[in-house]
Amino acid sequence: MATIATCQGFVAPQQSAAAQTALEMTSRRDALATSFATILAISVPSAANAIDACPKGSKNCLRQTWTPPSSTSAADAASQLRDVLNAYPQEGQEDGKVDGGGYTIISDSDGSFKLEYRSSGKGFFAKSFNAGKPFVDDLVIEPNGSSFEFRSASRLGDSDFGVNGKRLSYIGGLLKEKGWTGVGL
């Protein structure tokens, strides 16, 4: 593919006749919409990316490891986790100040869980910086040998004002009642 020079020093690849015809048939509106969608897809983190990028010392992402009692089978541990996750209040904590928009279990498979938690969307930051839409956080729980790794992360921003910690404290309290022990608390 050859290149051709264009205005302002930009160099674009030279198109084949078929590609040029297809390009001429695309309206500017369609081209901009496609470009904008591509930029959004690249720049807005998905749930998996937000969790995978959970660096040590992060202000909007927490990691913990929880271990069930040694006599607990993998199936019983997964069942206990499911019970604890379902016991989390759908109306959130602190009169809706934490996770006031509820939560959804996205997946539950072989001891791995993925959940989305939402703010109420009524707070100052949601109104001022997120057009009144709820902020979404992700919780991923994955088996790791005889333990389970918990990662709770905000999708947007670099601080969560302690929401992930409060969520994990609540869940951790329920696990402690079942005899589980935690690391990274």
Short mmCIF file of N, CA and C in Angstrom, two decimals:
data_model
loop_
_atom_site.label_atom_id
_atom_site.label_comp_id
_atom_site.label_asym_id
_atom_site.label_seq_id
_atom_site.Cartn_x
_atom_site.Cartn_y
_atom_site.Cartn_z
N MET A 1 0.86 -1.17 0.00
CA MET A 1 0.00 0.00 0.00
C MET A 1 0.90 1.23 0.00
N ALA A 2 0.73 2.09 -0.94
CA ALA A 2 1.52 3.32 -1.04
C ALA A 2 0.89 4.40 -0.17
N THR A 3 1.66 5.43 0.15
CA THR A 3 1.10 6.54 0.91
C THR A 3 1.12 7.78 0.05
N ILE A 4 0.20 8.69 0.35
CA ILE A 4 0.17 9.97 -0.35
C ILE A 4 0.19 11.07 0.68
N ALA A 5 0.83 12.15 0.37
CA ALA A 5 0.89 13.30 1.28
C ALA A 5 -0.37 14.13 1.11
N THR A 6 -0.86 14.66 2.22
CA THR A 6 -2.03 15.53 2.17
C THR A 6 -1.71 16.81 2.90
N CYS A 7 -2.70 17.67 3.04
CA CYS A 7 -2.48 18.97 3.65
C CYS A 7 -2.04 18.85 5.11
N GLN A 8 -1.38 19.84 5.63
CA GLN A 8 -0.90 19.97 6.99
C GLN A 8 0.04 18.84 7.39
N GLY A 9 0.72 18.24 6.44
CA GLY A 9 1.72 17.24 6.74
C GLY A 9 1.18 15.87 7.09
N PHE A 10 -0.15 15.67 7.04
CA PHE A 10 -0.73 14.37 7.35
C PHE A 10 -0.48 13.44 6.18
N VAL A 11 -0.06 12.23 6.45
CA VAL A 11 0.17 11.24 5.41
C VAL A 11 -0.84 10.13 5.58
N ALA A 12 -1.64 9.89 4.57
CA ALA A 12 -2.67 8.85 4.63
C ALA A 12 -2.32 7.74 3.65
N PRO A 13 -2.69 6.51 3.97
CA PRO A 13 -2.42 5.43 3.02
C PRO A 13 -3.26 5.61 1.76
N GLN A 14 -2.69 5.25 0.62
CA GLN A 14 -3.43 5.35 -0.63
C GLN A 14 -4.41 4.19 -0.69
N GLN A 15 -5.65 4.47 -1.04
CA GLN A 15 -6.72 3.48 -1.04
C GLN A 15 -6.82 2.80 -2.41
N SER A 16 -7.28 1.56 -2.40
CA SER A 16 -7.59 0.89 -3.65
C SER A 16 -8.85 1.54 -4.23
N ALA A 17 -9.15 1.28 -5.49
CA ALA A 17 -10.34 1.86 -6.13
C ALA A 17 -11.61 1.41 -5.41
N ALA A 18 -11.68 0.15 -4.98
CA ALA A 18 -12.87 -0.35 -4.28
C ALA A 18 -13.03 0.32 -2.92
N ALA A 19 -11.92 0.48 -2.21
CA ALA A 19 -11.97 1.12 -0.89
C ALA A 19 -12.35 2.59 -1.04
N GLN A 20 -11.83 3.25 -2.09
CA GLN A 20 -12.16 4.65 -2.31
C GLN A 20 -13.64 4.82 -2.61
N THR A 21 -14.22 3.92 -3.41
CA THR A 21 -15.65 3.97 -3.73
C THR A 21 -16.47 3.78 -2.46
N ALA A 22 -16.09 2.81 -1.61
CA ALA A 22 -16.81 2.57 -0.35
C ALA A 22 -16.71 3.79 0.55
N LEU A 23 -15.54 4.42 0.57
CA LEU A 23 -15.34 5.61 1.40
C LEU A 23 -16.23 6.75 0.92
N GLU A 24 -16.33 6.93 -0.41
CA GLU A 24 -17.15 8.01 -0.96
C GLU A 24 -18.63 7.77 -0.68
N MET A 25 -19.05 6.50 -0.53
CA MET A 25 -20.45 6.19 -0.28
C MET A 25 -20.83 6.38 1.19
N THR A 26 -19.84 6.48 2.09
CA THR A 26 -20.10 6.66 3.51
C THR A 26 -20.31 8.15 3.79
N SER A 27 -21.42 8.46 4.43
CA SER A 27 -21.69 9.86 4.74
C SER A 27 -20.77 10.32 5.87
N ARG A 28 -20.59 11.62 5.97
CA ARG A 28 -19.78 12.16 7.07
C ARG A 28 -20.39 11.79 8.42
N ARG A 29 -21.72 11.85 8.51
CA ARG A 29 -22.40 11.52 9.76
C ARG A 29 -22.08 10.08 10.18
N ASP A 30 -22.17 9.12 9.21
CA ASP A 30 -21.86 7.73 9.53
C ASP A 30 -20.40 7.56 9.94
N ALA A 31 -19.53 8.23 9.24
CA ALA A 31 -18.10 8.13 9.55
C ALA A 31 -17.81 8.68 10.95
N LEU A 32 -18.41 9.82 11.29
CA LEU A 32 -18.20 10.39 12.62
C LEU A 32 -18.80 9.51 13.70
N ALA A 33 -19.98 8.96 13.45
CA ALA A 33 -20.62 8.10 14.44
C ALA A 33 -19.77 6.86 14.71
N THR A 34 -19.23 6.28 13.64
CA THR A 34 -18.37 5.11 13.79
C THR A 34 -17.10 5.47 14.54
N SER A 35 -16.50 6.61 14.19
CA SER A 35 -15.28 7.05 14.87
C SER A 35 -15.54 7.32 16.34
N PHE A 36 -16.65 7.99 16.66
CA PHE A 36 -16.99 8.30 18.04
C PHE A 36 -17.23 7.02 18.83
N ALA A 37 -17.95 6.06 18.25
CA ALA A 37 -18.20 4.79 18.94
C ALA A 37 -16.91 4.05 19.21
N THR A 38 -15.97 4.10 18.26
CA THR A 38 -14.68 3.45 18.45
C THR A 38 -13.91 4.09 19.59
N ILE A 39 -13.91 5.42 19.64
CA ILE A 39 -13.21 6.14 20.71
C ILE A 39 -13.82 5.76 22.05
N LEU A 40 -15.14 5.72 22.15
CA LEU A 40 -15.79 5.35 23.42
C LEU A 40 -15.44 3.93 23.82
N ALA A 41 -15.46 3.02 22.87
CA ALA A 41 -15.16 1.63 23.18
C ALA A 41 -13.74 1.47 23.70
N ILE A 42 -12.83 2.28 23.20
CA ILE A 42 -11.44 2.19 23.63
C ILE A 42 -11.23 2.89 24.96
N SER A 43 -11.90 4.03 25.20
CA SER A 43 -11.58 4.84 26.36
C SER A 43 -12.42 4.56 27.59
N VAL A 44 -13.60 3.94 27.47
CA VAL A 44 -14.44 3.66 28.63
C VAL A 44 -14.14 2.23 29.07
N PRO A 45 -13.72 2.06 30.33
CA PRO A 45 -13.35 0.72 30.76
C PRO A 45 -14.56 -0.19 30.90
N SER A 46 -14.41 -1.41 30.48
CA SER A 46 -15.46 -2.40 30.72
C SER A 46 -15.27 -2.93 32.12
N ALA A 47 -16.22 -3.72 32.57
CA ALA A 47 -16.12 -4.30 33.91
C ALA A 47 -14.84 -5.10 34.04
N ALA A 48 -14.54 -5.91 33.04
CA ALA A 48 -13.34 -6.74 33.13
C ALA A 48 -12.08 -5.89 33.21
N ASN A 49 -12.00 -4.85 32.39
CA ASN A 49 -10.80 -4.00 32.41
C ASN A 49 -10.66 -3.26 33.72
N ALA A 50 -11.77 -2.78 34.27
CA ALA A 50 -11.70 -2.04 35.53
C ALA A 50 -11.17 -2.93 36.63
N ILE A 51 -11.60 -4.17 36.68
CA ILE A 51 -11.17 -5.10 37.71
C ILE A 51 -9.75 -5.56 37.45
N ASP A 52 -9.45 -5.96 36.22
CA ASP A 52 -8.11 -6.46 35.92
C ASP A 52 -7.03 -5.43 36.21
N ALA A 53 -7.38 -4.15 36.08
CA ALA A 53 -6.39 -3.10 36.27
C ALA A 53 -6.31 -2.64 37.73
N CYS A 54 -6.81 -3.42 38.66
CA CYS A 54 -6.84 -3.05 40.08
C CYS A 54 -5.42 -3.05 40.66
N PRO A 55 -4.75 -1.90 40.61
CA PRO A 55 -3.36 -1.86 41.09
C PRO A 55 -3.27 -1.75 42.61
N LYS A 56 -2.17 -2.20 43.14
CA LYS A 56 -1.92 -2.09 44.58
C LYS A 56 -1.88 -0.61 44.95
N GLY A 57 -2.53 -0.24 46.03
CA GLY A 57 -2.55 1.16 46.48
C GLY A 57 -3.60 2.02 45.80
N SER A 58 -4.46 1.42 44.98
CA SER A 58 -5.50 2.17 44.27
C SER A 58 -6.49 2.77 45.27
N LYS A 59 -7.05 3.93 44.93
CA LYS A 59 -8.04 4.58 45.77
C LYS A 59 -9.47 4.23 45.36
N ASN A 60 -9.63 3.48 44.28
CA ASN A 60 -10.99 3.13 43.85
C ASN A 60 -11.16 1.64 43.59
N CYS A 61 -10.24 0.84 44.10
CA CYS A 61 -10.28 -0.60 43.88
C CYS A 61 -9.66 -1.31 45.08
N LEU A 62 -10.32 -2.31 45.58
CA LEU A 62 -9.81 -3.07 46.72
C LEU A 62 -9.74 -4.55 46.39
N ARG A 63 -8.74 -5.20 46.98
CA ARG A 63 -8.58 -6.65 46.85
C ARG A 63 -8.59 -7.25 48.25
N GLN A 64 -9.25 -8.37 48.36
CA GLN A 64 -9.23 -9.14 49.59
C GLN A 64 -9.23 -10.61 49.23
N THR A 65 -8.71 -11.42 50.12
CA THR A 65 -8.75 -12.87 49.95
C THR A 65 -9.48 -13.45 51.14
N TRP A 66 -10.46 -14.29 50.86
CA TRP A 66 -11.26 -14.92 51.91
C TRP A 66 -11.14 -16.43 51.78
N THR A 67 -11.01 -17.10 52.94
CA THR A 67 -10.85 -18.55 52.98
C THR A 67 -11.93 -19.15 53.87
N PRO A 68 -12.67 -20.13 53.34
CA PRO A 68 -13.68 -20.80 54.17
C PRO A 68 -12.99 -21.74 55.17
N PRO A 69 -13.73 -22.19 56.16
CA PRO A 69 -13.17 -23.18 57.08
C PRO A 69 -12.64 -24.38 56.30
N SER A 70 -11.56 -25.00 56.79
CA SER A 70 -10.88 -26.07 56.03
C SER A 70 -11.77 -27.27 55.73
N SER A 71 -12.81 -27.49 56.52
CA SER A 71 -13.69 -28.64 56.29
C SER A 71 -14.75 -28.37 55.22
N THR A 72 -14.76 -27.16 54.62
CA THR A 72 -15.79 -26.76 53.66
C THR A 72 -15.42 -27.23 52.26
N SER A 73 -16.32 -27.93 51.60
CA SER A 73 -16.09 -28.35 50.21
C SER A 73 -16.20 -27.14 49.29
N ALA A 74 -15.68 -27.27 48.09
CA ALA A 74 -15.76 -26.18 47.10
C ALA A 74 -17.22 -25.83 46.80
N ALA A 75 -18.07 -26.84 46.69
CA ALA A 75 -19.49 -26.60 46.40
C ALA A 75 -20.16 -25.88 47.56
N ASP A 76 -19.84 -26.28 48.80
CA ASP A 76 -20.42 -25.61 49.97
C ASP A 76 -19.91 -24.17 50.09
N ALA A 77 -18.63 -23.95 49.78
CA ALA A 77 -18.06 -22.59 49.83
C ALA A 77 -18.79 -21.70 48.82
N ALA A 78 -18.99 -22.20 47.61
CA ALA A 78 -19.70 -21.42 46.58
C ALA A 78 -21.14 -21.14 47.03
N SER A 79 -21.77 -22.11 47.66
CA SER A 79 -23.14 -21.93 48.15
C SER A 79 -23.18 -20.87 49.26
N GLN A 80 -22.21 -20.91 50.17
CA GLN A 80 -22.14 -19.92 51.24
C GLN A 80 -21.91 -18.52 50.66
N LEU A 81 -21.03 -18.43 49.68
CA LEU A 81 -20.79 -17.13 49.03
C LEU A 81 -22.07 -16.60 48.39
N ARG A 82 -22.77 -17.46 47.69
CA ARG A 82 -24.02 -17.08 47.03
C ARG A 82 -25.03 -16.56 48.06
N ASP A 83 -25.13 -17.27 49.20
CA ASP A 83 -26.05 -16.85 50.26
C ASP A 83 -25.67 -15.47 50.80
N VAL A 84 -24.37 -15.26 51.02
CA VAL A 84 -23.88 -13.98 51.55
C VAL A 84 -24.16 -12.86 50.54
N LEU A 85 -23.87 -13.09 49.27
CA LEU A 85 -24.09 -12.07 48.25
C LEU A 85 -25.57 -11.71 48.14
N ASN A 86 -26.43 -12.72 48.25
CA ASN A 86 -27.87 -12.46 48.18
C ASN A 86 -28.41 -11.79 49.44
N ALA A 87 -27.65 -11.87 50.54
CA ALA A 87 -28.08 -11.23 51.79
C ALA A 87 -27.74 -9.74 51.82
N TYR A 88 -26.93 -9.28 50.87
CA TYR A 88 -26.59 -7.86 50.82
C TYR A 88 -27.88 -7.07 50.53
N PRO A 89 -28.12 -5.99 51.27
CA PRO A 89 -29.39 -5.27 51.08
C PRO A 89 -29.51 -4.63 49.70
N GLN A 90 -30.57 -4.96 48.99
CA GLN A 90 -30.80 -4.41 47.65
C GLN A 90 -30.95 -2.89 47.68
N GLU A 91 -31.40 -2.33 48.81
CA GLU A 91 -31.52 -0.87 48.95
C GLU A 91 -30.21 -0.21 49.36
N GLY A 92 -29.15 -1.01 49.50
CA GLY A 92 -27.85 -0.47 49.86
C GLY A 92 -27.69 -0.30 51.36
N GLN A 93 -26.64 0.38 51.74
CA GLN A 93 -26.31 0.64 53.14
C GLN A 93 -26.45 2.13 53.44
N GLU A 94 -26.47 2.46 54.72
CA GLU A 94 -26.49 3.85 55.18
C GLU A 94 -27.60 4.66 54.50
N ASP A 95 -28.81 4.13 54.56
CA ASP A 95 -29.97 4.78 53.94
C ASP A 95 -29.77 5.09 52.46
N GLY A 96 -29.13 4.17 51.75
CA GLY A 96 -28.93 4.32 50.31
C GLY A 96 -27.71 5.12 49.91
N LYS A 97 -26.92 5.60 50.87
CA LYS A 97 -25.71 6.36 50.51
C LYS A 97 -24.64 5.46 49.91
N VAL A 98 -24.68 4.19 50.24
CA VAL A 98 -23.76 3.20 49.68
C VAL A 98 -24.58 2.19 48.91
N ASP A 99 -24.37 2.12 47.61
CA ASP A 99 -25.05 1.16 46.73
C ASP A 99 -26.58 1.34 46.75
N GLY A 100 -27.04 2.58 46.83
CA GLY A 100 -28.47 2.87 46.89
C GLY A 100 -29.23 2.51 45.63
N GLY A 101 -28.55 2.23 44.54
CA GLY A 101 -29.22 1.83 43.30
C GLY A 101 -29.33 0.33 43.16
N GLY A 102 -28.93 -0.40 44.20
CA GLY A 102 -29.04 -1.86 44.17
C GLY A 102 -27.87 -2.54 43.50
N TYR A 103 -28.04 -3.82 43.24
CA TYR A 103 -26.98 -4.60 42.61
C TYR A 103 -27.61 -5.68 41.74
N THR A 104 -26.79 -6.21 40.83
CA THR A 104 -27.20 -7.28 39.94
C THR A 104 -26.10 -8.32 39.91
N ILE A 105 -26.47 -9.57 40.04
CA ILE A 105 -25.49 -10.64 39.86
C ILE A 105 -25.42 -10.91 38.36
N ILE A 106 -24.28 -10.60 37.79
CA ILE A 106 -24.08 -10.74 36.34
C ILE A 106 -23.78 -12.18 35.96
N SER A 107 -22.93 -12.85 36.77
CA SER A 107 -22.65 -14.26 36.50
C SER A 107 -22.34 -14.98 37.80
N ASP A 108 -22.65 -16.26 37.80
CA ASP A 108 -22.46 -17.14 38.95
C ASP A 108 -22.14 -18.50 38.35
N SER A 109 -20.84 -18.84 38.33
CA SER A 109 -20.45 -20.08 37.67
C SER A 109 -19.22 -20.68 38.34
N ASP A 110 -19.33 -21.91 38.78
CA ASP A 110 -18.21 -22.67 39.35
C ASP A 110 -17.45 -21.91 40.44
N GLY A 111 -18.16 -21.24 41.32
CA GLY A 111 -17.51 -20.52 42.42
C GLY A 111 -17.00 -19.14 42.04
N SER A 112 -17.18 -18.74 40.79
CA SER A 112 -16.81 -17.39 40.34
C SER A 112 -18.09 -16.55 40.24
N PHE A 113 -17.99 -15.31 40.72
CA PHE A 113 -19.14 -14.43 40.71
C PHE A 113 -18.73 -13.08 40.14
N LYS A 114 -19.64 -12.46 39.40
CA LYS A 114 -19.46 -11.08 38.93
C LYS A 114 -20.74 -10.33 39.25
N LEU A 115 -20.58 -9.18 39.93
CA LEU A 115 -21.73 -8.37 40.31
C LEU A 115 -21.50 -6.93 39.93
N GLU A 116 -22.58 -6.22 39.67
CA GLU A 116 -22.56 -4.77 39.46
C GLU A 116 -23.35 -4.11 40.58
N TYR A 117 -22.74 -3.12 41.20
CA TYR A 117 -23.41 -2.33 42.24
C TYR A 117 -23.58 -0.92 41.70
N ARG A 118 -24.72 -0.29 42.01
CA ARG A 118 -25.00 1.05 41.51
C ARG A 118 -25.27 2.01 42.66
N SER A 119 -24.77 3.24 42.49
CA SER A 119 -25.14 4.29 43.43
C SER A 119 -26.58 4.70 43.13
N SER A 120 -27.15 5.51 43.99
CA SER A 120 -28.53 5.95 43.76
C SER A 120 -28.64 6.95 42.61
N GLY A 121 -27.54 7.64 42.31
CA GLY A 121 -27.58 8.69 41.29
C GLY A 121 -28.10 10.00 41.84
N LYS A 122 -28.39 10.06 43.14
CA LYS A 122 -28.97 11.25 43.75
C LYS A 122 -27.95 12.15 44.42
N GLY A 123 -26.73 11.66 44.61
CA GLY A 123 -25.72 12.43 45.32
C GLY A 123 -25.13 13.55 44.48
N PHE A 124 -24.40 14.44 45.13
CA PHE A 124 -23.81 15.60 44.48
C PHE A 124 -22.91 15.20 43.30
N PHE A 125 -22.03 14.21 43.50
CA PHE A 125 -21.10 13.85 42.44
C PHE A 125 -21.82 13.21 41.25
N ALA A 126 -22.82 12.39 41.52
CA ALA A 126 -23.58 11.80 40.42
C ALA A 126 -24.30 12.88 39.63
N LYS A 127 -24.89 13.84 40.33
CA LYS A 127 -25.60 14.93 39.66
C LYS A 127 -24.63 15.86 38.92
N SER A 128 -23.52 16.17 39.55
CA SER A 128 -22.59 17.15 38.98
C SER A 128 -21.69 16.59 37.89
N PHE A 129 -21.28 15.34 38.05
CA PHE A 129 -20.27 14.79 37.14
C PHE A 129 -20.72 13.61 36.31
N ASN A 130 -21.93 13.09 36.57
CA ASN A 130 -22.39 11.91 35.84
C ASN A 130 -23.82 12.08 35.34
N ALA A 131 -24.25 13.33 35.16
CA ALA A 131 -25.57 13.66 34.62
C ALA A 131 -26.71 13.01 35.41
N GLY A 132 -26.51 12.81 36.71
CA GLY A 132 -27.54 12.23 37.54
C GLY A 132 -27.70 10.73 37.39
N LYS A 133 -26.82 10.11 36.61
CA LYS A 133 -26.87 8.66 36.44
C LYS A 133 -26.07 8.01 37.57
N PRO A 134 -26.46 6.81 37.97
CA PRO A 134 -25.71 6.12 39.02
C PRO A 134 -24.29 5.78 38.58
N PHE A 135 -23.38 5.81 39.54
CA PHE A 135 -22.04 5.29 39.31
C PHE A 135 -22.13 3.77 39.44
N VAL A 136 -21.36 3.06 38.64
CA VAL A 136 -21.39 1.59 38.66
C VAL A 136 -20.03 1.09 39.14
N ASP A 137 -20.08 0.16 40.08
CA ASP A 137 -18.89 -0.52 40.58
C ASP A 137 -19.03 -2.00 40.26
N ASP A 138 -17.90 -2.68 40.18
CA ASP A 138 -17.90 -4.10 39.88
C ASP A 138 -17.26 -4.87 41.02
N LEU A 139 -17.82 -6.03 41.32
CA LEU A 139 -17.23 -6.96 42.28
C LEU A 139 -17.03 -8.27 41.55
N VAL A 140 -15.80 -8.75 41.58
CA VAL A 140 -15.47 -10.04 40.97
C VAL A 140 -14.92 -10.92 42.09
N ILE A 141 -15.42 -12.13 42.16
CA ILE A 141 -14.95 -13.11 43.13
C ILE A 141 -14.53 -14.34 42.35
N GLU A 142 -13.28 -14.76 42.55
CA GLU A 142 -12.75 -15.90 41.81
C GLU A 142 -12.06 -16.86 42.76
N PRO A 143 -12.28 -18.18 42.54
CA PRO A 143 -11.57 -19.16 43.37
C PRO A 143 -10.07 -19.11 43.08
N ASN A 144 -9.28 -19.31 44.14
CA ASN A 144 -7.82 -19.32 44.02
C ASN A 144 -7.32 -20.38 44.99
N GLY A 145 -7.26 -21.62 44.52
CA GLY A 145 -6.92 -22.72 45.41
C GLY A 145 -8.06 -22.94 46.39
N SER A 146 -7.75 -22.92 47.68
CA SER A 146 -8.79 -23.10 48.70
C SER A 146 -9.40 -21.77 49.14
N SER A 147 -8.94 -20.67 48.56
CA SER A 147 -9.43 -19.34 48.92
C SER A 147 -10.19 -18.72 47.75
N PHE A 148 -10.71 -17.51 48.00
CA PHE A 148 -11.41 -16.76 46.97
C PHE A 148 -10.87 -15.34 46.96
N GLU A 149 -10.53 -14.85 45.78
CA GLU A 149 -10.04 -13.48 45.64
C GLU A 149 -11.22 -12.58 45.31
N PHE A 150 -11.35 -11.50 46.10
CA PHE A 150 -12.40 -10.50 45.91
C PHE A 150 -11.74 -9.24 45.37
N ARG A 151 -12.30 -8.67 44.31
CA ARG A 151 -11.84 -7.39 43.78
C ARG A 151 -13.06 -6.53 43.53
N SER A 152 -13.10 -5.39 44.19
CA SER A 152 -14.22 -4.46 44.04
C SER A 152 -13.66 -3.15 43.53
N ALA A 153 -14.18 -2.68 42.39
CA ALA A 153 -13.61 -1.50 41.74
C ALA A 153 -14.68 -0.59 41.17
N SER A 154 -14.40 0.70 41.22
CA SER A 154 -15.24 1.70 40.56
C SER A 154 -14.86 1.74 39.09
N ARG A 155 -15.84 1.88 38.22
CA ARG A 155 -15.55 1.96 36.79
C ARG A 155 -14.99 3.32 36.39
N LEU A 156 -15.42 4.38 37.08
CA LEU A 156 -14.99 5.73 36.72
C LEU A 156 -14.30 6.41 37.89
N GLY A 157 -13.39 7.31 37.58
CA GLY A 157 -12.76 8.14 38.59
C GLY A 157 -11.58 7.47 39.25
N ASP A 158 -10.94 8.23 40.13
CA ASP A 158 -9.77 7.68 40.82
C ASP A 158 -10.00 7.62 42.33
N SER A 159 -11.23 7.81 42.77
CA SER A 159 -11.59 7.66 44.18
C SER A 159 -13.03 7.20 44.26
N ASP A 160 -13.32 6.41 45.28
CA ASP A 160 -14.69 5.93 45.45
C ASP A 160 -15.29 6.38 46.78
N PHE A 161 -14.56 7.24 47.51
CA PHE A 161 -15.02 7.77 48.80
C PHE A 161 -15.36 6.66 49.79
N GLY A 162 -14.63 5.54 49.70
CA GLY A 162 -14.78 4.45 50.66
C GLY A 162 -15.90 3.47 50.39
N VAL A 163 -16.59 3.61 49.26
CA VAL A 163 -17.73 2.74 48.98
C VAL A 163 -17.32 1.29 48.81
N ASN A 164 -16.24 1.02 48.08
CA ASN A 164 -15.81 -0.37 47.89
C ASN A 164 -15.44 -1.01 49.23
N GLY A 165 -14.80 -0.25 50.10
CA GLY A 165 -14.43 -0.75 51.43
C GLY A 165 -15.65 -1.07 52.28
N LYS A 166 -16.65 -0.21 52.24
CA LYS A 166 -17.87 -0.45 53.01
C LYS A 166 -18.60 -1.69 52.49
N ARG A 167 -18.62 -1.84 51.19
CA ARG A 167 -19.28 -3.01 50.58
C ARG A 167 -18.57 -4.29 51.02
N LEU A 168 -17.23 -4.30 50.90
CA LEU A 168 -16.48 -5.50 51.27
C LEU A 168 -16.53 -5.76 52.77
N SER A 169 -16.60 -4.71 53.59
CA SER A 169 -16.73 -4.90 55.04
C SER A 169 -18.05 -5.58 55.38
N TYR A 170 -19.11 -5.16 54.73
CA TYR A 170 -20.42 -5.76 54.97
C TYR A 170 -20.39 -7.24 54.59
N ILE A 171 -19.92 -7.53 53.38
CA ILE A 171 -19.85 -8.92 52.90
C ILE A 171 -18.91 -9.73 53.79
N GLY A 172 -17.76 -9.13 54.16
CA GLY A 172 -16.80 -9.81 55.02
C GLY A 172 -17.38 -10.14 56.38
N GLY A 173 -18.19 -9.25 56.94
CA GLY A 173 -18.84 -9.52 58.23
C GLY A 173 -19.73 -10.74 58.17
N LEU A 174 -20.45 -10.89 57.06
CA LEU A 174 -21.32 -12.06 56.88
C LEU A 174 -20.48 -13.33 56.70
N LEU A 175 -19.35 -13.22 56.02
CA LEU A 175 -18.48 -14.39 55.85
C LEU A 175 -17.85 -14.79 57.19
N LYS A 176 -17.44 -13.82 57.99
CA LYS A 176 -16.86 -14.12 59.32
C LYS A 176 -17.86 -14.90 60.17
N GLU A 177 -19.13 -14.53 60.08
CA GLU A 177 -20.17 -15.25 60.83
C GLU A 177 -20.24 -16.72 60.42
N LYS A 178 -19.79 -17.03 59.22
CA LYS A 178 -19.79 -18.41 58.74
C LYS A 178 -18.44 -19.09 58.95
N GLY A 179 -17.52 -18.39 59.65
CA GLY A 179 -16.23 -18.99 59.98
C GLY A 179 -15.12 -18.74 58.97
N TRP A 180 -15.35 -17.89 57.98
CA TRP A 180 -14.33 -17.57 56.99
C TRP A 180 -13.30 -16.62 57.59
N THR A 181 -12.08 -16.67 57.05
CA THR A 181 -11.04 -15.72 57.46
C THR A 181 -10.61 -14.91 56.25
N GLY A 182 -10.23 -13.65 56.50
CA GLY A 182 -9.89 -12.75 55.40
C GLY A 182 -8.51 -12.15 55.53
N VAL A 183 -7.93 -11.82 54.37
CA VAL A 183 -6.62 -11.17 54.28
C VAL A 183 -6.80 -9.94 53.40
N GLY A 184 -6.13 -8.84 53.77
CA GLY A 184 -6.22 -7.61 52.97
C GLY A 184 -7.36 -6.74 53.41
N LEU A 185 -7.80 -6.93 54.64
CA LEU A 185 -8.96 -6.19 55.15
C LEU A 185 -8.57 -4.80 55.58
#
